[in-house]
Short mmCIF file of C-alpha atoms and ligand atoms in Angstrom, two decimals:
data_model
loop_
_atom_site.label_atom_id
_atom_site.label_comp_id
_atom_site.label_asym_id
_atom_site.label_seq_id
_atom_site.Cartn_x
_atom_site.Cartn_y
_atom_site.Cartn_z
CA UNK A 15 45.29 176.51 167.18
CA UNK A 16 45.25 173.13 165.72
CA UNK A 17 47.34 170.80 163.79
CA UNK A 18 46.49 168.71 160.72
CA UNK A 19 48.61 165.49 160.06
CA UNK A 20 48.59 164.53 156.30
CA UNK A 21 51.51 161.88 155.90
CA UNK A 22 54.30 161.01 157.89
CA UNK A 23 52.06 159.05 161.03
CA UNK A 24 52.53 155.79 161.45
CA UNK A 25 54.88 156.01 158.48
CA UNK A 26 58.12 156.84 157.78
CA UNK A 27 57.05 158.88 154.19
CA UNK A 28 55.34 161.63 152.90
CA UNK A 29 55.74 163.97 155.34
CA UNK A 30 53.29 167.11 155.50
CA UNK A 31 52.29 168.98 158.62
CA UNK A 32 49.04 171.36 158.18
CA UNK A 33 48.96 174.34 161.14
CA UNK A 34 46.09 176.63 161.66
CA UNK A 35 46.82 179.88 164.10
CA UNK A 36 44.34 182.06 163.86
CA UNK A 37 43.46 183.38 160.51
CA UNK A 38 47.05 182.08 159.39
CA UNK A 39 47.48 178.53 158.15
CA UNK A 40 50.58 176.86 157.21
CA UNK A 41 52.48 173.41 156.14
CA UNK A 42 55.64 172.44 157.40
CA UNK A 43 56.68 169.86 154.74
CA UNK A 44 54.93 168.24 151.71
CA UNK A 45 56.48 164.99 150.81
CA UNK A 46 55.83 162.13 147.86
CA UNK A 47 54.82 158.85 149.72
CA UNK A 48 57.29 155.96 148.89
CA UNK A 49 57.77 152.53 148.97
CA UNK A 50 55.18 149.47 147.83
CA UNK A 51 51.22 150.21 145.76
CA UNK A 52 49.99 151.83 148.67
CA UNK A 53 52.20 155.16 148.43
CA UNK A 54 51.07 155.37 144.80
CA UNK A 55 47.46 155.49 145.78
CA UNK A 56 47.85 157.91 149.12
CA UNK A 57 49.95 160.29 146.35
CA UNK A 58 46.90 160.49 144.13
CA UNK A 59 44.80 161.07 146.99
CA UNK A 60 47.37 164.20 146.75
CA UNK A 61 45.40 165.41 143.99
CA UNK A 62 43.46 167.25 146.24
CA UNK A 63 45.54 166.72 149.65
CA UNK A 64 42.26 166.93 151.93
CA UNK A 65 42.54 171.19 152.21
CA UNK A 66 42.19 174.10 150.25
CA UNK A 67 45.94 174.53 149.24
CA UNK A 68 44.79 177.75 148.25
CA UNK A 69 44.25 178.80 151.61
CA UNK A 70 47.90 178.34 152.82
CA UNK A 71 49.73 181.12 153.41
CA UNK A 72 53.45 179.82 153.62
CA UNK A 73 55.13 176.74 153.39
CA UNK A 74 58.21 175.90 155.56
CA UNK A 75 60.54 172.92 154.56
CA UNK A 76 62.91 171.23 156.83
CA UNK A 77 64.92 169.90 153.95
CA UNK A 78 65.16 168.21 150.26
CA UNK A 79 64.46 164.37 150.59
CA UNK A 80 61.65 163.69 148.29
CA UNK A 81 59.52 162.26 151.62
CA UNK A 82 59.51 165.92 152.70
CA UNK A 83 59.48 168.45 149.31
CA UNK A 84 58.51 165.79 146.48
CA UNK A 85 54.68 167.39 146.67
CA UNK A 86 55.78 170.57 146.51
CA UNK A 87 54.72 170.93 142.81
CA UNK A 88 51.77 169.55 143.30
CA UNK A 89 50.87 171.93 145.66
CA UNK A 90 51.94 174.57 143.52
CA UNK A 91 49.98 173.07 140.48
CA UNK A 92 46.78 172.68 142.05
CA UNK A 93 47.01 176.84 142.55
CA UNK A 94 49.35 177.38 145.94
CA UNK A 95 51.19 180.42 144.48
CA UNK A 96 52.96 181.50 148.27
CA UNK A 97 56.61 181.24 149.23
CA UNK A 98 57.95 178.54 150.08
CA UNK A 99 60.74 178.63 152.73
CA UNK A 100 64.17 176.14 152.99
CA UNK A 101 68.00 177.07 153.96
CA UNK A 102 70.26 177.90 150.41
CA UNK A 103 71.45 174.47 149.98
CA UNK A 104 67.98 172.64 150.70
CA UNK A 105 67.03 175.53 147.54
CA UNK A 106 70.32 174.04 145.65
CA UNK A 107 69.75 170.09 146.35
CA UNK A 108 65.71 170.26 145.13
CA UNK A 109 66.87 172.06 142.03
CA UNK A 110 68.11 168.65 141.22
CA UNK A 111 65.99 166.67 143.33
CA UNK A 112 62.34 167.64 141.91
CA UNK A 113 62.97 168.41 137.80
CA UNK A 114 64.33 164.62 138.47
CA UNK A 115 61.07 163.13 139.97
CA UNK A 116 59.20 164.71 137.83
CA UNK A 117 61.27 163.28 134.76
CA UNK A 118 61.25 159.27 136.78
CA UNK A 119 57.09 159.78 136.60
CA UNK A 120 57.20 161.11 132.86
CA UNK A 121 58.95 158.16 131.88
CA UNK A 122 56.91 155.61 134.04
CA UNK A 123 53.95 157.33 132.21
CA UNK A 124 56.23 156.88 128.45
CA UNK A 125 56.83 153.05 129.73
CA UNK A 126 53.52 152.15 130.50
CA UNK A 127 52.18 153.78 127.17
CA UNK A 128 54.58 151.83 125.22
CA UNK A 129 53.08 148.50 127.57
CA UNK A 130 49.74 149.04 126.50
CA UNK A 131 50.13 149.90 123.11
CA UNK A 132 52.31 146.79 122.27
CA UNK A 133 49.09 144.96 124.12
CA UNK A 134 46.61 146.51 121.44
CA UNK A 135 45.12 148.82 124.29
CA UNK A 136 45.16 152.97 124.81
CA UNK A 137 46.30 155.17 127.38
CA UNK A 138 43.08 155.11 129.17
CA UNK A 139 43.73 154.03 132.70
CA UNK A 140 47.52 155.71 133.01
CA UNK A 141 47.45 157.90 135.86
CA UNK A 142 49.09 161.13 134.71
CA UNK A 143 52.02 162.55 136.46
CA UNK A 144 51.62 164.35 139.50
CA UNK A 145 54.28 167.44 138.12
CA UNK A 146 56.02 167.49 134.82
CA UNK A 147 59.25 168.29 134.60
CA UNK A 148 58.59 172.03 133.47
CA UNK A 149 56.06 172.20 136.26
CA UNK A 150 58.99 171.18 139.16
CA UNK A 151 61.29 174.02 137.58
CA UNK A 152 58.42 176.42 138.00
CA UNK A 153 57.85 175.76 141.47
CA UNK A 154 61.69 176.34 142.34
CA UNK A 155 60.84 179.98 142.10
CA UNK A 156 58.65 180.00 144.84
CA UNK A 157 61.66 178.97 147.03
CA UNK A 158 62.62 181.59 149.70
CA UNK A 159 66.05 181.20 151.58
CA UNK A 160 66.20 181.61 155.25
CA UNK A 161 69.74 180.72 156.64
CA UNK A 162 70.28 179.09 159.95
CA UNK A 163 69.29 180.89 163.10
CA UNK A 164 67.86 184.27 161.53
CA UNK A 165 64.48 185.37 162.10
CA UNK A 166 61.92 184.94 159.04
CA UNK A 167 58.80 186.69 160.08
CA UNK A 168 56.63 184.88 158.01
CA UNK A 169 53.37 186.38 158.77
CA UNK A 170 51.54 188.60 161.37
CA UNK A 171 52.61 187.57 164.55
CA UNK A 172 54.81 184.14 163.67
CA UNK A 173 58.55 184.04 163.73
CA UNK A 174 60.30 181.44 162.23
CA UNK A 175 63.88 179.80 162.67
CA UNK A 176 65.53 177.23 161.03
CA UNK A 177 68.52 175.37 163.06
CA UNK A 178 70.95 172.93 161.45
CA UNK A 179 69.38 169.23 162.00
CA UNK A 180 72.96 167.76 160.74
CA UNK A 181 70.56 164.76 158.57
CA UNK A 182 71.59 166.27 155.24
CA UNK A 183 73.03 169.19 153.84
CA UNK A 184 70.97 171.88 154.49
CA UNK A 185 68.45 170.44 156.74
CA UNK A 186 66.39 171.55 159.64
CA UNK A 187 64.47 171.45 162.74
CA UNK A 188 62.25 174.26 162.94
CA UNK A 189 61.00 176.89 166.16
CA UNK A 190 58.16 178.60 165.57
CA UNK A 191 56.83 181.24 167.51
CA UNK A 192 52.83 182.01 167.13
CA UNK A 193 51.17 184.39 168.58
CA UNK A 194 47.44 182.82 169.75
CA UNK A 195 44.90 185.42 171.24
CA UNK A 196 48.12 187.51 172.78
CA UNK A 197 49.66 184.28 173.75
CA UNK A 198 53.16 183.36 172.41
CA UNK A 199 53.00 180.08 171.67
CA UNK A 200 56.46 177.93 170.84
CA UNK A 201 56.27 174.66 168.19
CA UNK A 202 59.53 172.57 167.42
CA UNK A 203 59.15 170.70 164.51
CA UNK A 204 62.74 168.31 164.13
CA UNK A 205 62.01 167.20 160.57
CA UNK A 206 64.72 164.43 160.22
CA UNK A 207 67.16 164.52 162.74
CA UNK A 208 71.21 163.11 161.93
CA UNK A 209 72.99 160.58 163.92
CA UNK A 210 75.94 162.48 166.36
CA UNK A 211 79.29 162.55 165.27
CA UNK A 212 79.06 161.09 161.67
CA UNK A 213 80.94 162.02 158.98
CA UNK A 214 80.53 165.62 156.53
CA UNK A 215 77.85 167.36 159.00
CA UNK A 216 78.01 169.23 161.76
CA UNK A 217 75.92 167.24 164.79
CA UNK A 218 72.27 168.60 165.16
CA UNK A 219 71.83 172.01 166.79
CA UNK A 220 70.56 171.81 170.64
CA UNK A 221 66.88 172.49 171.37
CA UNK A 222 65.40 176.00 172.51
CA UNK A 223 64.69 175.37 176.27
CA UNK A 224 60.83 174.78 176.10
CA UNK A 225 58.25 173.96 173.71
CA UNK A 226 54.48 174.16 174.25
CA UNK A 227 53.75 171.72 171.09
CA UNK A 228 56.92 169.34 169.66
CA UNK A 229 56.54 167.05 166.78
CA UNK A 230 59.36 164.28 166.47
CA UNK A 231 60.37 161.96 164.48
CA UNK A 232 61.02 158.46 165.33
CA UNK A 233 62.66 156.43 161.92
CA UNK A 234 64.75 154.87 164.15
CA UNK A 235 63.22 155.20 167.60
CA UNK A 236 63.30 151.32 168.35
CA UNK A 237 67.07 151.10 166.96
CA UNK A 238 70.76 151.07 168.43
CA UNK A 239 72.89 151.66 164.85
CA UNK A 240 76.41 150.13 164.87
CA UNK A 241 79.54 152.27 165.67
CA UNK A 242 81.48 153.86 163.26
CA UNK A 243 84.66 151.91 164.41
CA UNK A 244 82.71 148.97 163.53
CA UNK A 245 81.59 150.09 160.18
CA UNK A 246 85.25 150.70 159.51
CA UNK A 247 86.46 147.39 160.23
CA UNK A 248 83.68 145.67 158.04
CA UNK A 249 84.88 148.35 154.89
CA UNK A 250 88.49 147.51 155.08
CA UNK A 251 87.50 143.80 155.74
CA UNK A 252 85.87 143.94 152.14
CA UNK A 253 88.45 146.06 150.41
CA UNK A 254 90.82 143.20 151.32
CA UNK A 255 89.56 140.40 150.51
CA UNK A 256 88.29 141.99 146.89
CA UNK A 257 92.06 143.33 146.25
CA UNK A 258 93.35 140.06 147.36
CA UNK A 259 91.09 138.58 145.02
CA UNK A 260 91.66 140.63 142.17
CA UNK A 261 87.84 142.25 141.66
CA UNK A 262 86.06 145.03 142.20
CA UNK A 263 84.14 146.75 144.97
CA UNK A 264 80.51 148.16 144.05
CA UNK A 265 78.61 150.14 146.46
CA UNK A 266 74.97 151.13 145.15
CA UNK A 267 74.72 153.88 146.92
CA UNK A 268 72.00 157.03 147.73
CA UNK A 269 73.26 160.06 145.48
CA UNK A 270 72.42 162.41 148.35
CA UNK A 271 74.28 162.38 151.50
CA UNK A 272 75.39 158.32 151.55
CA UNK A 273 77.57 159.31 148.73
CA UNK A 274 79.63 161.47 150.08
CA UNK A 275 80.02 159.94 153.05
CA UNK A 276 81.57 157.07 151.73
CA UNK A 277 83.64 159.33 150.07
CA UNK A 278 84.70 160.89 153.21
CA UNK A 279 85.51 157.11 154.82
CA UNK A 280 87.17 155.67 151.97
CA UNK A 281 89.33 158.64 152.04
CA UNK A 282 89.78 159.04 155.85
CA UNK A 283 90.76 155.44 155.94
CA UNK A 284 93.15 155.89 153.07
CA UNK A 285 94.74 158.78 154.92
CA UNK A 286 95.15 157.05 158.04
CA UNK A 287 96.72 154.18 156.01
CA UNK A 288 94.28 151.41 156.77
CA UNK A 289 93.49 151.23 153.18
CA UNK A 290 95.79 151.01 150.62
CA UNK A 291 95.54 153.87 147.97
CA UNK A 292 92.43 153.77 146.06
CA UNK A 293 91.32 154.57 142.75
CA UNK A 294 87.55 155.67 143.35
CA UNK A 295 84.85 155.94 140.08
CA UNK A 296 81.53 157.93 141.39
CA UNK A 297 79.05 156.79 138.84
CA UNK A 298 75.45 158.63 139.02
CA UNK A 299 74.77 161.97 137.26
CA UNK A 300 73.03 162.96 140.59
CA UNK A 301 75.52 162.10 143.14
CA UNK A 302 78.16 163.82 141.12
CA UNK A 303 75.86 167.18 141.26
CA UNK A 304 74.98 166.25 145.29
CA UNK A 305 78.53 166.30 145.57
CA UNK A 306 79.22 169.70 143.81
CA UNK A 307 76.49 171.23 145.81
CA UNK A 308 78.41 169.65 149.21
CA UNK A 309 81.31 171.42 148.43
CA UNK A 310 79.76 174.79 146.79
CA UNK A 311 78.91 175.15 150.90
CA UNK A 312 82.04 174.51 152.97
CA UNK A 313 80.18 176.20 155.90
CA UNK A 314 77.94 173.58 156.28
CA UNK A 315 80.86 170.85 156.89
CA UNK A 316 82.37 169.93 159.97
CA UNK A 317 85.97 170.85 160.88
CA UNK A 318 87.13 166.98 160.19
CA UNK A 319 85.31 166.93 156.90
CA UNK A 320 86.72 170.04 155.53
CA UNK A 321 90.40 168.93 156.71
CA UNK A 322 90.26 165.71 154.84
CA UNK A 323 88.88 167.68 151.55
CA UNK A 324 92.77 169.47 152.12
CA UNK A 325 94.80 166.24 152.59
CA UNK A 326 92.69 164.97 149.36
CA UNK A 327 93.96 168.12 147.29
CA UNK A 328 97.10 167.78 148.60
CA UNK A 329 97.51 164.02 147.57
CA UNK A 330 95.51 163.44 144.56
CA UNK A 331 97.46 160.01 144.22
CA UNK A 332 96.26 158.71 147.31
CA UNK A 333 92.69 158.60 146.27
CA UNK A 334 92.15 159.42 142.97
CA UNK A 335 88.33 159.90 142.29
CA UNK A 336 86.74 160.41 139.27
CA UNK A 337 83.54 161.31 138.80
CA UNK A 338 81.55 160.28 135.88
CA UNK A 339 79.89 162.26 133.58
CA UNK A 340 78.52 160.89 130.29
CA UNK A 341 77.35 157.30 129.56
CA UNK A 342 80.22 156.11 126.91
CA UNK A 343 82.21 157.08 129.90
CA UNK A 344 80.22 154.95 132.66
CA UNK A 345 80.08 151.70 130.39
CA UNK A 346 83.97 152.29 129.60
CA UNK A 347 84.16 151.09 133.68
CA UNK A 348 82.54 148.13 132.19
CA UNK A 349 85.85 146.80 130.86
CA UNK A 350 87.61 147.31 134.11
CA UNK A 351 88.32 143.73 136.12
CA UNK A 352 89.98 145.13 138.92
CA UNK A 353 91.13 147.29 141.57
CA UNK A 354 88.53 149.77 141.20
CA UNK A 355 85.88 150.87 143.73
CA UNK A 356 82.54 151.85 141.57
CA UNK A 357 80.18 154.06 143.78
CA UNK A 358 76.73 154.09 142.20
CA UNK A 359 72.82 155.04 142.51
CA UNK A 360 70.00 154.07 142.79
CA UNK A 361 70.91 152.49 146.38
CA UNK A 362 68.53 149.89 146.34
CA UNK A 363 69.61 148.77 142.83
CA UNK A 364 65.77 149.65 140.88
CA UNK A 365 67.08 151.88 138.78
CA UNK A 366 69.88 154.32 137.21
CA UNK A 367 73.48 152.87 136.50
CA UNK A 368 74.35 150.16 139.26
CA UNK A 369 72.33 148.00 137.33
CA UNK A 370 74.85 147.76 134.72
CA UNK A 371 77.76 147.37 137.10
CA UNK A 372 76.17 145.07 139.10
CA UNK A 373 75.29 143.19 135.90
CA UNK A 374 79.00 142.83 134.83
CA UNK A 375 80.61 142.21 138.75
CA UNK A 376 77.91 140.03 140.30
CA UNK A 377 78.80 136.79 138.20
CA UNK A 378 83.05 136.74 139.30
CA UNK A 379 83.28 135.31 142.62
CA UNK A 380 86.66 137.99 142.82
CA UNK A 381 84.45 140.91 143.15
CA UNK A 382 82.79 142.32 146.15
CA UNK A 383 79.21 144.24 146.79
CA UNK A 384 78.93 146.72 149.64
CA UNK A 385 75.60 147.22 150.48
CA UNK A 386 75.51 150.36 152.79
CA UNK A 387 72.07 151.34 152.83
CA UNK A 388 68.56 150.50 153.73
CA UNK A 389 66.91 148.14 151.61
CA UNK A 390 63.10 148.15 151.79
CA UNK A 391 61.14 144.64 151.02
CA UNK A 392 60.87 143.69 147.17
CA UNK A 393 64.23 145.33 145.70
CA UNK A 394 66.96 144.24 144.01
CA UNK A 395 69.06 145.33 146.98
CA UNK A 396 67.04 143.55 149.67
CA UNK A 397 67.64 140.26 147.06
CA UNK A 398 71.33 140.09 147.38
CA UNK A 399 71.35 140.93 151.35
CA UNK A 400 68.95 137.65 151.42
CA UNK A 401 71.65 136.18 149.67
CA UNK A 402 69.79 135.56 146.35
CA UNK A 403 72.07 133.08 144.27
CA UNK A 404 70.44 134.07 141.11
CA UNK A 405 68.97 137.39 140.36
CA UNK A 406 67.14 139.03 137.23
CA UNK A 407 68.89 142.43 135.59
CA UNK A 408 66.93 143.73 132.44
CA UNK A 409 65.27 140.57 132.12
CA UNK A 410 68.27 138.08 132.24
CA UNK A 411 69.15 135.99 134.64
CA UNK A 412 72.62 137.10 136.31
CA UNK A 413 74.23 134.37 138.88
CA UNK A 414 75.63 135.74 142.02
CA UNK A 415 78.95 134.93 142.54
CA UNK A 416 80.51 138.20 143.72
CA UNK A 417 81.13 138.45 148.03
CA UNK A 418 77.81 140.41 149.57
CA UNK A 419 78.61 142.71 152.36
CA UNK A 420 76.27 144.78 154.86
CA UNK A 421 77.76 147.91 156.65
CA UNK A 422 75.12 148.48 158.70
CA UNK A 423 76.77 151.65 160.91
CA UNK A 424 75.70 154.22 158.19
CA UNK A 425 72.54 155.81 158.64
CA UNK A 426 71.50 159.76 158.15
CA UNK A 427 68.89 159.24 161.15
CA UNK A 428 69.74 159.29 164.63
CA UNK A 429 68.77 156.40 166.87
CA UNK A 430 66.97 155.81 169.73
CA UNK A 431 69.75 156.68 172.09
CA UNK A 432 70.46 159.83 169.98
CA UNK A 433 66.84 161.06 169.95
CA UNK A 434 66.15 160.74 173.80
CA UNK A 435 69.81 162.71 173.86
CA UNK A 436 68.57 165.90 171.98
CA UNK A 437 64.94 165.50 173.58
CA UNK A 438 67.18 165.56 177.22
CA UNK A 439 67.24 169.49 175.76
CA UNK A 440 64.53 170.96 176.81
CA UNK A 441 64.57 171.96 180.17
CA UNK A 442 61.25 170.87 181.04
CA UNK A 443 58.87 168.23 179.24
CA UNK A 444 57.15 169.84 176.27
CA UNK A 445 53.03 170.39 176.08
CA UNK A 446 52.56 167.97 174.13
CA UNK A 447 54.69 165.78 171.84
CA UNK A 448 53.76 164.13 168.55
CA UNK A 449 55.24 161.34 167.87
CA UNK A 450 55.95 161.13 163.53
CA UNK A 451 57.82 160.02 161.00
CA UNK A 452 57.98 156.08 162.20
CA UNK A 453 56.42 153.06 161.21
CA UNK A 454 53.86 152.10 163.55
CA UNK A 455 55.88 149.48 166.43
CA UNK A 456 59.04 152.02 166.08
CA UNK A 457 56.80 154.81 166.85
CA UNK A 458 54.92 153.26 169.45
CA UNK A 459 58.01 151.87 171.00
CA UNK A 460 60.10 155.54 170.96
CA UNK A 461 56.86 157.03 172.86
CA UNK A 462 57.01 154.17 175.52
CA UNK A 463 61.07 155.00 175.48
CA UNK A 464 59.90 158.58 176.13
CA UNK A 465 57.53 158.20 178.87
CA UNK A 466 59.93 156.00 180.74
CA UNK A 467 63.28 157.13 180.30
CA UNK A 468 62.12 161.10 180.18
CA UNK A 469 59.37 161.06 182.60
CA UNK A 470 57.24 163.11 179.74
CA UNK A 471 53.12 162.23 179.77
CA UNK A 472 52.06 164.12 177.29
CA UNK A 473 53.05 161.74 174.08
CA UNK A 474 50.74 161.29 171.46
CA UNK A 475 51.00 158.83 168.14
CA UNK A 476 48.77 161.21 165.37
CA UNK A 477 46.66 159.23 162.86
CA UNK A 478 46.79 159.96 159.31
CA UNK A 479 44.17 162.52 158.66
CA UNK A 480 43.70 163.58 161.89
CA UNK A 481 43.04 167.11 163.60
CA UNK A 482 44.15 168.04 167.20
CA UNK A 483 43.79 171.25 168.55
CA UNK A 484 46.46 172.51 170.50
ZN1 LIG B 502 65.30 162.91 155.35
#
């Protein structure tokens, strides 16, 4: 048996796992690179991924982020034709997810048309799309659901199981069982694993007892996040002041997951009366459908989550949240100078409708900003956590006069202390255990964590590209 690392080592993106047992070969994973001009180039490298994707026989996903699926149709248009396998809701989040990547690269291609033709030049030299939009729709049919815990036999002599990974609705960490010359032979794969005791999911499943081969992944594997408590305290601390004031509160937000989870605090914190009632706008075409997809599967909440949905219903007045649909609707917000709390995507500001509300609220010293999310080097996002004074929207210059605030408890990944916890599950040390989805010092530093706190020897860091037999 061997294993084939194509993205995701030494990097937190583009996630894609290539497995060889036997005659049978499979990925687990096949995600878009992201962030800076590198991930552009490694995803046209895609174009031909470095294996016969006509050779795999099944693809297993661990869930929807675009880091783990947003390949998928590229696999599928360069002639993979197999099944594809993810839990219901992963199937019901990339519905959304991948027709909309492939749309964000058709425009890019539309904007940078227009660019050279206003410069007197053609389209030679505009890389095409990796997937059009038609081609993302087409590969949804190759989606299979498996549901948590039940058995896919996925070929001759592998079982598969998919266990809730509590990162985001519908995700995974995956035991497979392989035969290998008469051998049963177990792999844990933890795809992205959430944080313990966070709000809407249930907490990650417990590992099976052993493993011969684990892969793990280490995002935060350096990090201690914040408490929730903590988090609290710096929400209500910014609702004040801005109501005191007399502004609003923005929070760019991630449609998928961060969302909703604000929804779930703002509304928890209302209910418990440490907020005053709130009148909540969710602004972003795709959080409102993440959202409708989070409650289409109440079995994938946890017990508080689904409670506090009940106390909402039952006191619409408390927290009344409105979701917006169309865009006369969104800039109607526009002409709103207080008391309103305006969730929108993208969450680092690039794109989609914060712009425009961060446009109108950044220049009144009365409104607030609640930045609740990860902001990667260069974005508009990272600006104002700097503390940018002056920022450019559309091409104007916008003055920053609004309050900036950082809630750093919220994070879909667990931490260090979190990972060694559900690694303290297996009853003896693993094989071997690849270390993934980490940029290089957190990665490095999680192994050493490993090795010392767990006694474990066998800890690898893979290299992008590289084969090890198992
Ligand atoms: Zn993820």
């Amino acid at each position: 048996m061997r294993l084939g690392f194509f993205g995701a080592a030494g990097e937190v993106t583009g996630s894609c796992t290539l497995v060889e047992a036997g005659d049978t070969r499979f990925l687990v994973d096949c995600g878009m690179f992201q962030g800076g001009p590198e991930a552009r180039a490694k995803n046209l490298r895609a174009l031909n991924f470095g294996f016969d994707v006509r050779k795999i026989d099944f693809v297993l996903l661990t869930h929807a982020h675009i880091d783990h699926s947003g390949l998928l149709p590229r696999l599928a248009v360069l002639g993979y034709r197999g099944p594809i396998y993810a839990t219901p809701a992963t199937i019901d989040l990339l519905a959304v997810l991948l027709p909309d990547s492939a749309h964000i690269q058709e425009k890019e291609g539309e904007w940078q048309l227009r660019h050279r033709h206003r410069r007197g030049k053609d389209e030679r030299g505009i890389p095409a799309p990796l997937y059009t939009v038609a081609q993302a729709q087409a590969t949804l049919r190759q989606l299979k659901p498996v549901t948590y815990g039940a058995t896919l036999q996925a070929a001759p002599g592998i079982r598969v199981r998919f266990h809730d990974a509590g990162h985001i609705l519908g995700s995974a960490w995956l035991e497979v069982t392989a035969n290998d010359e008469g051998r049963a032979r177990r792999l844990v794969f933890s795809g992205d694993l959430g944080m313990p005791e966070r709000p809407v999911l249930n907490n990650s499943e417990k590992v099976v007892a052993t493993a011969d081969v684990l892969l793990i992944e280490s995002t935060y594997g350096d990090r201690r996040h914040r408490s929730l408590p903590e988090t609290e305290d710096e929400i209500v601390a910014a609702f004040v002041r801005t109501r005191a004031a007399g502004g609003n509160l923005i929070i760019p937000s991630f449609a998928v997951g961060r969302t909703q989870e604000i929804i779930y605090l703002l509304a928890d914190l209302v209910r418990r009366q440490r907020l005053a009632p709130l009148k909540v706008y969710v602004d972003s075409p795709m959080a409102n459908a993440a959202t409708q997809i989070t409650l289409a599967h109440p079995e994938l909440l946890d017990a508080e989550t689904r409670d506090l949905i009940a106390w909402q219903q039952a006191h619409p007045e408390k927290m009344k949240l409105t979701f917006v649909a169309d865009v006369e609707a969104s800039k109607a917000l526009n002409g709103i100078r207080s008391g309103a709390v305006i969730i929108s995507a993208s969450g680092m500001c690039e794109a989609g409708r914060i712009k425009y509300h961060l446009r109108e609220n950044l220049p009144r010293s009365e409104c607030s900003i609640l930045i609740a999310g990860f902001q990667a080097a260069g974005t508009l996002g990272r600006r104002l956590v700097d503390g940018a004074r002056l920022v450019h929207i559309f091409g104007a210059p916008v003055p920053v006069r609004a309050r900036i605030y950082t809630v750093g408890g919220l994070s879909a990944h667990a931490d260090q202390a979190a990972l060694l916890d559900w690694l303290r599950g297996f009853q003896q040390a693993p094989g071997r255990t690849f270390i993934v989805h980490g940029e290089a010092t957190a990665a490095g530093n999680f192994a050493s964590a490993i090795r010392e706190r767990l006694g474990w020897s066998a800890v690898h860091l893979p290299q992008l590209g590289e084969w090890i037999d198992i």
